[in-house]
Each structure stands twice: as C-alpha cells, then as structure tokens.
C-alpha cells in the first residue's frame, strides 16, 4: 500500500500574536515590558509565536527581543523589513538576503533616499523640518527621553526617518503631499511623524501570516 502520510512540519503554530511596542507591549513612559513578562512566558510555554512590529530600528528591537527571550521573526521601522533570525526555517521568499545571523526581506525605501527627499521637501516648502538625520544625540535624547546608549540604537535607521512635525500642524498636509509626489508617505506617530516608503506594518504582517500558513499546510 502506498504511504500517503505527510511528515509534520517543524515549528508549526496554530496561533500567532502580533504586537506593537511603544504604548502597547512597552509602557509609554518607562519603556518597560516587564508587566507583560508573564504573558510572554505563557506564550512561550504554549508554543505561540509573538511577533514584534514597531517603528523602532532593528538594533533597538534586537536588544528587546533578547531581553524578552524571543527568537521569532520581527518587523522593524513600520514594516520596512522582516527579519527571520537564525537558526530557524529559511523563508522561501523572493528578494530575501541571507545574512550572517538572520534572513532579511526588505520592503521599504532605503534610508539614504528618505534623507535626500526630506532635504528636498525642506527646501521646496521653505520649512525647517528636522529629522533624526540632522539631530544630535543630545537633542534626540531630550525629545525621546532615551539615554544616549539607547539613542545610538535609535539612529541606526534603514527604512524610516522620524521627523519633528505633528499631524495637527498646519504644514502637515503640504509635507505629506510633497512626500506623496516622491513616492513616499508621512505616517503619524506618538512623539514623531515618520517619513517612509509605501510599506507598512500591515503588509509585513500579511507576508508573515502567509509564511506561517505555509509552515502549517
């Protein structure tokens, strides 16, 4: 008789949890995740992957993931990329780069282009729009409440430029339109808005859901 049994695929979860960081898993004032520790431990015991999705950089998220004991994929800089840590299941996704300690799927616009575009928008509109790229560590620390060591991780950006403008600003619409004409967008945030490409967290989440379904089925 022909054996039609299909081997089970490793690490195939029935549920996946996606969570943001600032103001969700992290306290908005203290930045601590410790109150969520018991829930994270329960997810680990039950084999439920917890996927972090944030505007934070890869460098910032690596520190938090290590502290939380997470080895799952994660989404930095508002969906600018998906990182699949090693060891793990290699993602069979077109465009994935095989790096030393992770696989990287880039979805966003390179940071250098965002910085150049912000300079163009600043000159075009005659506005002094300040981004992380032209702020000192002292200024970023003062605006974010982060210490300087944390600020050094926050400026290691690849796909997202935080800009010091509020969505209620009278200039927000003009800045957004100037970004749109360049194939970019301005996303409102907590302390900052974010200049980025057409990527978003939702796109990255959908890719990961499809990937996990492929593991299961």
PDB file of N, CA, C and O in Angstrom, residues 129-197:
ATOM      1  N   UNK A 129      12.143  71.473   8.679  1.00  0.00           N
ATOM      2  CA  UNK A 129      11.660  70.171   9.145  1.00  0.00           C
ATOM      3  C   UNK A 129      12.865  69.375   9.638  1.00  0.00           C
ATOM      4  O   UNK A 129      13.756  69.048   8.862  1.00  0.00           O
ATOM      5  N   UNK A 130      12.870  69.063  10.913  1.00  0.00           N
ATOM      6  CA  UNK A 130      14.015  68.370  11.487  1.00  0.00           C
ATOM      7  C   UNK A 130      13.738  66.873  11.591  1.00  0.00           C
ATOM      8  O   UNK A 130      12.671  66.446  12.029  1.00  0.00           O
ATOM      9  N   UNK A 131      14.723  66.091  11.153  1.00  0.00           N
ATOM     10  CA  UNK A 131      14.644  64.644  11.262  1.00  0.00           C
ATOM     11  C   UNK A 131      15.802  64.115  12.082  1.00  0.00           C
ATOM     12  O   UNK A 131      16.729  64.860  12.431  1.00  0.00           O
ATOM     13  N   UNK A 132      15.764  62.829  12.394  1.00  0.00           N
ATOM     14  CA  UNK A 132      16.859  62.229  13.163  1.00  0.00           C
ATOM     15  C   UNK A 132      18.205  62.452  12.481  1.00  0.00           C
ATOM     16  O   UNK A 132      19.233  62.562  13.144  1.00  0.00           O
ATOM     17  N   UNK A 133      18.195  62.497  11.149  1.00  0.00           N
ATOM     18  CA  UNK A 133      19.451  62.600  10.403  1.00  0.00           C
ATOM     19  C   UNK A 133      20.178  63.917  10.643  1.00  0.00           C
ATOM     20  O   UNK A 133      21.379  64.009  10.392  1.00  0.00           O
ATOM     21  N   UNK A 134      19.458  64.957  11.101  1.00  0.00           N
ATOM     22  CA  UNK A 134      20.145  66.220  11.400  1.00  0.00           C
ATOM     23  C   UNK A 134      19.923  66.670  12.834  1.00  0.00           C
ATOM     24  O   UNK A 134      19.870  67.854  13.122  1.00  0.00           O
ATOM     25  N   UNK A 135      19.799  65.687  13.733  1.00  0.00           N
ATOM     26  CA  UNK A 135      19.720  65.969  15.166  1.00  0.00           C
ATOM     27  C   UNK A 135      20.922  65.351  15.871  1.00  0.00           C
ATOM     28  O   UNK A 135      21.428  64.304  15.457  1.00  0.00           O
ATOM     29  N   UNK A 136      21.349  65.990  16.930  1.00  0.00           N
ATOM     30  CA  UNK A 136      22.412  65.428  17.756  1.00  0.00           C
ATOM     31  C   UNK A 136      21.832  64.377  18.696  1.00  0.00           C
ATOM     32  O   UNK A 136      20.611  64.320  18.919  1.00  0.00           O
ATOM     33  N   UNK A 137      22.708  63.559  19.270  1.00  0.00           N
ATOM     34  CA  UNK A 137      22.249  62.577  20.253  1.00  0.00           C
ATOM     35  C   UNK A 137      21.609  63.262  21.453  1.00  0.00           C
ATOM     36  O   UNK A 137      20.620  62.768  22.006  1.00  0.00           O
ATOM     37  N   UNK A 138      22.164  64.406  21.847  1.00  0.00           N
ATOM     38  CA  UNK A 138      21.596  65.147  22.981  1.00  0.00           C
ATOM     39  C   UNK A 138      20.159  65.567  22.692  1.00  0.00           C
ATOM     40  O   UNK A 138      19.282  65.460  23.558  1.00  0.00           O
ATOM     41  N   UNK A 139      19.913  66.052  21.480  1.00  0.00           N
ATOM     42  CA  UNK A 139      18.567  66.502  21.134  1.00  0.00           C
ATOM     43  C   UNK A 139      17.595  65.329  21.056  1.00  0.00           C
ATOM     44  O   UNK A 139      16.464  65.410  21.553  1.00  0.00           O
ATOM     45  N   UNK A 140      18.031  64.232  20.442  1.00  0.00           N
ATOM     46  CA  UNK A 140      17.169  63.050  20.359  1.00  0.00           C
ATOM     47  C   UNK A 140      16.857  62.525  21.754  1.00  0.00           C
ATOM     48  O   UNK A 140      15.722  62.143  22.058  1.00  0.00           O
ATOM     49  N   UNK A 141      17.861  62.532  22.623  1.00  0.00           N
ATOM     50  CA  UNK A 141      17.659  62.079  23.999  1.00  0.00           C
ATOM     51  C   UNK A 141      16.643  62.959  24.719  1.00  0.00           C
ATOM     52  O   UNK A 141      15.750  62.463  25.418  1.00  0.00           O
ATOM     53  N   UNK A 142      16.762  64.261  24.523  1.00  0.00           N
ATOM     54  CA  UNK A 142      15.839  65.194  25.179  1.00  0.00           C
ATOM     55  C   UNK A 142      14.411  65.010  24.671  1.00  0.00           C
ATOM     56  O   UNK A 142      13.448  65.046  25.441  1.00  0.00           O
ATOM     57  N   UNK A 143      14.259  64.777  23.373  1.00  0.00           N
ATOM     58  CA  UNK A 143      12.926  64.664  22.781  1.00  0.00           C
ATOM     59  C   UNK A 143      12.259  63.318  23.070  1.00  0.00           C
ATOM     60  O   UNK A 143      11.036  63.237  23.166  1.00  0.00           O
ATOM     61  N   UNK A 144      13.066  62.268  23.191  1.00  0.00           N
ATOM     62  CA  UNK A 144      12.508  60.925  23.361  1.00  0.00           C
ATOM     63  C   UNK A 144      12.510  60.442  24.803  1.00  0.00           C
ATOM     64  O   UNK A 144      11.759  59.522  25.149  1.00  0.00           O
ATOM     65  N   UNK A 145      13.390  61.018  25.630  1.00  0.00           N
ATOM     66  CA  UNK A 145      13.532  60.519  26.988  1.00  0.00           C
ATOM     67  C   UNK A 145      14.449  59.314  27.085  1.00  0.00           C
ATOM     68  O   UNK A 145      14.607  58.731  28.163  1.00  0.00           O
ATOM     69  N   UNK A 146      15.078  58.928  25.969  1.00  0.00           N
ATOM     70  CA  UNK A 146      16.004  57.800  25.961  1.00  0.00           C
ATOM     71  C   UNK A 146      17.393  58.258  26.393  1.00  0.00           C
ATOM     72  O   UNK A 146      17.780  59.403  26.156  1.00  0.00           O
ATOM     73  N   UNK A 147      18.152  57.351  27.013  1.00  0.00           N
ATOM     74  CA  UNK A 147      19.536  57.700  27.319  1.00  0.00           C
ATOM     75  C   UNK A 147      20.363  57.609  26.036  1.00  0.00           C
ATOM     76  O   UNK A 147      19.899  57.125  25.000  1.00  0.00           O
ATOM     77  N   UNK A 148      21.601  58.070  26.104  1.00  0.00           N
ATOM     78  CA  UNK A 148      22.396  58.182  24.883  1.00  0.00           C
ATOM     79  C   UNK A 148      22.721  56.826  24.264  1.00  0.00           C
ATOM     80  O   UNK A 148      22.808  56.704  23.038  1.00  0.00           O
ATOM     81  N   UNK A 149      22.903  55.801  25.093  1.00  0.00           N
ATOM     82  CA  UNK A 149      23.188  54.481  24.534  1.00  0.00           C
ATOM     83  C   UNK A 149      21.990  53.970  23.735  1.00  0.00           C
ATOM     84  O   UNK A 149      22.151  53.364  22.664  1.00  0.00           O
ATOM     85  N   UNK A 150      20.785  54.234  24.240  1.00  0.00           N
ATOM     86  CA  UNK A 150      19.578  53.837  23.510  1.00  0.00           C
ATOM     87  C   UNK A 150      19.403  54.679  22.250  1.00  0.00           C
ATOM     88  O   UNK A 150      18.943  54.184  21.216  1.00  0.00           O
ATOM     89  N   UNK A 151      19.786  55.958  22.327  1.00  0.00           N
ATOM     90  CA  UNK A 151      19.678  56.832  21.155  1.00  0.00           C
ATOM     91  C   UNK A 151      20.590  56.362  20.025  1.00  0.00           C
ATOM     92  O   UNK A 151      20.245  56.483  18.843  1.00  0.00           O
ATOM     93  N   UNK A 152      21.749  55.824  20.380  1.00  0.00           N
ATOM     94  CA  UNK A 152      22.668  55.323  19.354  1.00  0.00           C
ATOM     95  C   UNK A 152      22.037  54.177  18.571  1.00  0.00           C
ATOM     96  O   UNK A 152      22.297  54.014  17.373  1.00  0.00           O
ATOM     97  N   UNK A 153      21.212  53.380  19.239  1.00  0.00           N
ATOM     98  CA  UNK A 153      20.493  52.305  18.547  1.00  0.00           C
ATOM     99  C   UNK A 153      19.348  52.873  17.709  1.00  0.00           C
ATOM    100  O   UNK A 153      19.054  52.374  16.621  1.00  0.00           O
ATOM    101  N   UNK A 154      18.728  53.942  18.220  1.00  0.00           N
ATOM    102  CA  UNK A 154      17.570  54.532  17.537  1.00  0.00           C
ATOM    103  C   UNK A 154      17.948  55.217  16.228  1.00  0.00           C
ATOM    104  O   UNK A 154      17.097  55.371  15.345  1.00  0.00           O
ATOM    105  N   UNK A 155      19.209  55.647  16.096  1.00  0.00           N
ATOM    106  CA  UNK A 155      19.610  56.332  14.862  1.00  0.00           C
ATOM    107  C   UNK A 155      20.177  55.363  13.820  1.00  0.00           C
ATOM    108  O   UNK A 155      20.530  55.790  12.721  1.00  0.00           O
ATOM    109  N   UNK A 156      20.223  54.078  14.137  1.00  0.00           N
ATOM    110  CA  UNK A 156      20.717  53.082  13.174  1.00  0.00           C
ATOM    111  C   UNK A 156      19.578  52.686  12.237  1.00  0.00           C
ATOM    112  O   UNK A 156      19.115  51.555  12.208  1.00  0.00           O
ATOM    113  N   UNK A 157      19.138  53.658  11.453  1.00  0.00           N
ATOM    114  CA  UNK A 157      17.918  53.501  10.669  1.00  0.00           C
ATOM    115  C   UNK A 157      18.220  52.989   9.265  1.00  0.00           C
ATOM    116  O   UNK A 157      19.263  53.280   8.681  1.00  0.00           O
ATOM    117  N   UNK A 158      17.254  52.238   8.719  1.00  0.00           N
ATOM    118  CA  UNK A 158      17.386  51.663   7.383  1.00  0.00           C
ATOM    119  C   UNK A 158      16.248  52.055   6.449  1.00  0.00           C
ATOM    120  O   UNK A 158      16.442  52.145   5.237  1.00  0.00           O
ATOM    121  N   UNK A 159      15.029  52.280   6.999  1.00  0.00           N
ATOM    122  CA  UNK A 159      13.855  52.455   6.140  1.00  0.00           C
ATOM    123  C   UNK A 159      12.882  53.523   6.628  1.00  0.00           C
ATOM    124  O   UNK A 159      11.763  53.593   6.117  1.00  0.00           O
ATOM    125  N   UNK A 160      13.255  54.347   7.589  1.00  0.00           N
ATOM    126  CA  UNK A 160      12.267  55.232   8.218  1.00  0.00           C
ATOM    127  C   UNK A 160      12.993  56.421   8.834  1.00  0.00           C
ATOM    128  O   UNK A 160      13.963  56.240   9.563  1.00  0.00           O
ATOM    129  N   UNK A 161      12.524  57.636   8.521  1.00  0.00           N
ATOM    130  CA  UNK A 161      13.114  58.844   9.093  1.00  0.00           C
ATOM    131  C   UNK A 161      12.088  59.539   9.991  1.00  0.00           C
ATOM    132  O   UNK A 161      11.096  60.098   9.498  1.00  0.00           O
ATOM    133  N   UNK A 162      12.269  59.498  11.315  1.00  0.00           N
ATOM    134  CA  UNK A 162      11.377  60.252  12.204  1.00  0.00           C
ATOM    135  C   UNK A 162      11.579  61.753  11.994  1.00  0.00           C
ATOM    136  O   UNK A 162      12.714  62.231  11.934  1.00  0.00           O
ATOM    137  N   UNK A 163      10.485  62.483  11.858  1.00  0.00           N
ATOM    138  CA  UNK A 163      10.571  63.928  11.652  1.00  0.00           C
ATOM    139  C   UNK A 163       9.763  64.644  12.728  1.00  0.00           C
ATOM    140  O   UNK A 163       8.730  64.155  13.179  1.00  0.00           O
ATOM    141  N   UNK A 164      10.262  65.807  13.108  1.00  0.00           N
ATOM    142  CA  UNK A 164       9.661  66.552  14.208  1.00  0.00           C
ATOM    143  C   UNK A 164       8.545  67.444  13.672  1.00  0.00           C
ATOM    144  O   UNK A 164       8.700  68.653  13.496  1.00  0.00           O
ATOM    145  N   UNK A 165       7.418  66.814  13.393  1.00  0.00           N
ATOM    146  CA  UNK A 165       6.226  67.538  12.959  1.00  0.00           C
ATOM    147  C   UNK A 165       5.025  66.750  13.461  1.00  0.00           C
ATOM    148  O   UNK A 165       5.052  65.517  13.511  1.00  0.00           O
ATOM    149  N   UNK A 166       3.979  67.454  13.862  1.00  0.00           N
ATOM    150  CA  UNK A 166       2.788  66.789  14.391  1.00  0.00           C
ATOM    151  C   UNK A 166       1.715  66.753  13.317  1.00  0.00           C
ATOM    152  O   UNK A 166       1.635  67.647  12.465  1.00  0.00           O
ATOM    153  N   UNK A 167       0.874  65.719  13.361  1.00  0.00           N
ATOM    154  CA  UNK A 167      -0.169  65.595  12.339  1.00  0.00           C
ATOM    155  C   UNK A 167      -1.180  66.736  12.396  1.00  0.00           C
ATOM    156  O   UNK A 167      -1.893  66.988  11.421  1.00  0.00           O
ATOM    157  N   UNK A 168      -1.252  67.452  13.522  1.00  0.00           N
ATOM    158  CA  UNK A 168      -2.148  68.610  13.626  1.00  0.00           C
ATOM    159  C   UNK A 168      -1.486  69.910  13.185  1.00  0.00           C
ATOM    160  O   UNK A 168      -2.102  70.973  13.238  1.00  0.00           O
ATOM    161  N   UNK A 169      -0.238  69.821  12.758  1.00  0.00           N
ATOM    162  CA  UNK A 169       0.469  71.009  12.287  1.00  0.00           C
ATOM    163  C   UNK A 169      -0.194  71.551  11.023  1.00  0.00           C
ATOM    164  O   UNK A 169      -0.649  70.776  10.167  1.00  0.00           O
ATOM    165  N   UNK A 170      -0.241  72.879  10.856  1.00  0.00           N
ATOM    166  CA  UNK A 170      -0.809  73.446   9.625  1.00  0.00           C
ATOM    167  C   UNK A 170       0.000  73.083   8.381  1.00  0.00           C
ATOM    168  O   UNK A 170      -0.490  73.235   7.259  1.00  0.00           O
ATOM    169  N   UNK A 171       1.232  72.607   8.579  1.00  0.00           N
ATOM    170  CA  UNK A 171       2.089  72.244   7.449  1.00  0.00           C
ATOM    171  C   UNK A 171       2.022  70.754   7.108  1.00  0.00           C
ATOM    172  O   UNK A 171       2.644  70.326   6.130  1.00  0.00           O
ATOM    173  N   UNK A 172       1.288  69.978   7.907  1.00  0.00           N
ATOM    174  CA  UNK A 172       1.311  68.523   7.727  1.00  0.00           C
ATOM    175  C   UNK A 172       0.820  68.118   6.336  1.00  0.00           C
ATOM    176  O   UNK A 172       1.419  67.254   5.678  1.00  0.00           O
ATOM    177  N   UNK A 173      -0.264  68.724   5.867  1.00  0.00           N
ATOM    178  CA  UNK A 173      -0.825  68.350   4.561  1.00  0.00           C
ATOM    179  C   UNK A 173       0.165  68.639   3.438  1.00  0.00           C
ATOM    180  O   UNK A 173       0.333  67.824   2.518  1.00  0.00           O
ATOM    181  N   UNK A 174       0.836  69.796   3.503  1.00  0.00           N
ATOM    182  CA  UNK A 174       1.798  70.154   2.457  1.00  0.00           C
ATOM    183  C   UNK A 174       2.991  69.201   2.464  1.00  0.00           C
ATOM    184  O   UNK A 174       3.480  68.784   1.402  1.00  0.00           O
ATOM    185  N   UNK A 175       3.457  68.849   3.657  1.00  0.00           N
ATOM    186  CA  UNK A 175       4.584  67.920   3.771  1.00  0.00           C
ATOM    187  C   UNK A 175       4.183  66.547   3.236  1.00  0.00           C
ATOM    188  O   UNK A 175       4.937  65.904   2.490  1.00  0.00           O
ATOM    189  N   UNK A 176       2.989  66.102   3.591  1.00  0.00           N
ATOM    190  CA  UNK A 176       2.507  64.797   3.126  1.00  0.00           C
ATOM    191  C   UNK A 176       2.376  64.765   1.611  1.00  0.00           C
ATOM    192  O   UNK A 176       2.722  63.768   0.958  1.00  0.00           O
ATOM    193  N   UNK A 177       1.870  65.860   1.034  1.00  0.00           N
ATOM    194  CA  UNK A 177       1.699  65.909  -0.418  1.00  0.00           C
ATOM    195  C   UNK A 177       3.054  65.908  -1.123  1.00  0.00           C
ATOM    196  O   UNK A 177       3.226  65.235  -2.158  1.00  0.00           O
ATOM    197  N   UNK A 178       4.015  66.645  -0.569  1.00  0.00           N
ATOM    198  CA  UNK A 178       5.358  66.665  -1.155  1.00  0.00           C
ATOM    199  C   UNK A 178       5.995  65.279  -1.082  1.00  0.00           C
ATOM    200  O   UNK A 178       6.695  64.852  -2.008  1.00  0.00           O
ATOM    201  N   UNK A 179       5.752  64.573   0.008  1.00  0.00           N
ATOM    202  CA  UNK A 179       6.264  63.202   0.131  1.00  0.00           C
ATOM    203  C   UNK A 179       5.581  62.285  -0.880  1.00  0.00           C
ATOM    204  O   UNK A 179       6.239  61.464  -1.542  1.00  0.00           O
ATOM    205  N   UNK A 180       4.264  62.427  -1.020  1.00  0.00           N
ATOM    206  CA  UNK A 180       3.496  61.592  -1.953  1.00  0.00           C
ATOM    207  C   UNK A 180       4.003  61.744  -3.380  1.00  0.00           C
ATOM    208  O   UNK A 180       4.104  60.761  -4.121  1.00  0.00           O
ATOM    209  N   UNK A 181       4.339  62.978  -3.776  1.00  0.00           N
ATOM    210  CA  UNK A 181       4.841  63.206  -5.132  1.00  0.00           C
ATOM    211  C   UNK A 181       6.170  62.505  -5.371  1.00  0.00           C
ATOM    212  O   UNK A 181       6.562  62.287  -6.520  1.00  0.00           O
ATOM    213  N   UNK A 182       6.850  62.144  -4.304  1.00  0.00           N
ATOM    214  CA  UNK A 182       8.131  61.440  -4.408  1.00  0.00           C
ATOM    215  C   UNK A 182       7.983  59.940  -4.162  1.00  0.00           C
ATOM    216  O   UNK A 182       8.972  59.238  -3.977  1.00  0.00           O
ATOM    217  N   UNK A 183       6.747  59.467  -4.137  1.00  0.00           N
ATOM    218  CA  UNK A 183       6.511  58.047  -3.914  1.00  0.00           C
ATOM    219  C   UNK A 183       6.684  57.627  -2.472  1.00  0.00           C
ATOM    220  O   UNK A 183       6.895  56.445  -2.182  1.00  0.00           O
ATOM    221  N   UNK A 184       6.567  58.594  -1.550  1.00  0.00           N
ATOM    222  CA  UNK A 184       6.746  58.338  -0.127  1.00  0.00           C
ATOM    223  C   UNK A 184       5.466  58.705   0.616  1.00  0.00           C
ATOM    224  O   UNK A 184       4.495  59.160   0.020  1.00  0.00           O
ATOM    225  N   UNK A 185       5.474  58.533   1.926  1.00  0.00           N
ATOM    226  CA  UNK A 185       4.335  58.952   2.738  1.00  0.00           C
ATOM    227  C   UNK A 185       4.822  59.359   4.121  1.00  0.00           C
ATOM    228  O   UNK A 185       5.928  58.998   4.546  1.00  0.00           O
ATOM    229  N   UNK A 186       3.983  60.140   4.807  1.00  0.00           N
ATOM    230  CA  UNK A 186       4.268  60.576   6.174  1.00  0.00           C
ATOM    231  C   UNK A 186       3.244  59.912   7.087  1.00  0.00           C
ATOM    232  O   UNK A 186       2.037  60.089   6.917  1.00  0.00           O
ATOM    233  N   UNK A 187       3.741  59.141   8.041  1.00  0.00           N
ATOM    234  CA  UNK A 187       2.875  58.376   8.939  1.00  0.00           C
ATOM    235  C   UNK A 187       2.893  59.019  10.326  1.00  0.00           C
ATOM    236  O   UNK A 187       3.966  59.176  10.919  1.00  0.00           O
ATOM    237  N   UNK A 188       1.735  59.418  10.858  1.00  0.00           N
ATOM    238  CA  UNK A 188       1.693  59.988  12.209  1.00  0.00           C
ATOM    239  C   UNK A 188       2.144  58.964  13.246  1.00  0.00           C
ATOM    240  O   UNK A 188       1.867  57.768  13.128  1.00  0.00           O
ATOM    241  N   UNK A 189       2.859  59.455  14.259  1.00  0.00           N
ATOM    242  CA  UNK A 189       3.293  58.591  15.350  1.00  0.00           C
ATOM    243  C   UNK A 189       3.029  59.261  16.679  1.00  0.00           C
ATOM    244  O   UNK A 189       2.246  60.211  16.765  1.00  0.00           O
ATOM    245  N   UNK A 190       3.680  58.775  17.716  1.00  0.00           N
ATOM    246  CA  UNK A 190       3.495  59.346  19.043  1.00  0.00           C
ATOM    247  C   UNK A 190       4.243  60.654  19.196  1.00  0.00           C
ATOM    248  O   UNK A 190       3.666  61.741  19.143  1.00  0.00           O
ATOM    249  N   UNK A 191       5.549  60.559  19.353  1.00  0.00           N
ATOM    250  CA  UNK A 191       6.376  61.759  19.509  1.00  0.00           C
ATOM    251  C   UNK A 191       6.782  62.362  18.171  1.00  0.00           C
ATOM    252  O   UNK A 191       7.104  63.534  18.079  1.00  0.00           O
ATOM    253  N   UNK A 192       6.812  61.552  17.120  1.00  0.00           N
ATOM    254  CA  UNK A 192       7.256  61.996  15.801  1.00  0.00           C
ATOM    255  C   UNK A 192       6.301  61.470  14.735  1.00  0.00           C
ATOM    256  O   UNK A 192       5.592  60.486  14.940  1.00  0.00           O
ATOM    257  N   UNK A 193       6.337  62.124  13.564  1.00  0.00           N
ATOM    258  CA  UNK A 193       5.803  61.508  12.361  1.00  0.00           C
ATOM    259  C   UNK A 193       6.963  60.793  11.673  1.00  0.00           C
ATOM    260  O   UNK A 193       8.133  61.019  12.000  1.00  0.00           O
ATOM    261  N   UNK A 194       6.632  59.933  10.716  1.00  0.00           N
ATOM    262  CA  UNK A 194       7.669  59.123  10.085  1.00  0.00           C
ATOM    263  C   UNK A 194       7.582  59.252   8.569  1.00  0.00           C
ATOM    264  O   UNK A 194       6.531  58.991   7.972  1.00  0.00           O
ATOM    265  N   UNK A 195       8.696  59.655   7.960  1.00  0.00           N
ATOM    266  CA  UNK A 195       8.809  59.691   6.503  1.00  0.00           C
ATOM    267  C   UNK A 195       9.314  58.326   6.049  1.00  0.00           C
ATOM    268  O   UNK A 195      10.364  57.862   6.503  1.00  0.00           O
ATOM    269  N   UNK A 196       8.557  57.682   5.159  1.00  0.00           N
ATOM    270  CA  UNK A 196       8.919  56.329   4.741  1.00  0.00           C
ATOM    271  C   UNK A 196       8.363  56.053   3.352  1.00  0.00           C
ATOM    272  O   UNK A 196       7.672  56.884   2.758  1.00  0.00           O
ATOM    273  N   UNK A 197       8.668  54.855   2.837  1.00  0.00           N
ATOM    274  CA  UNK A 197       8.132  54.434   1.557  1.00  0.00           C
ATOM    275  C   UNK A 197       6.688  53.975   1.696  1.00  0.00           C
ATOM    276  O   UNK A 197       6.023  54.229   2.708  1.00  0.00           O
TER     277      UNK A 197
END
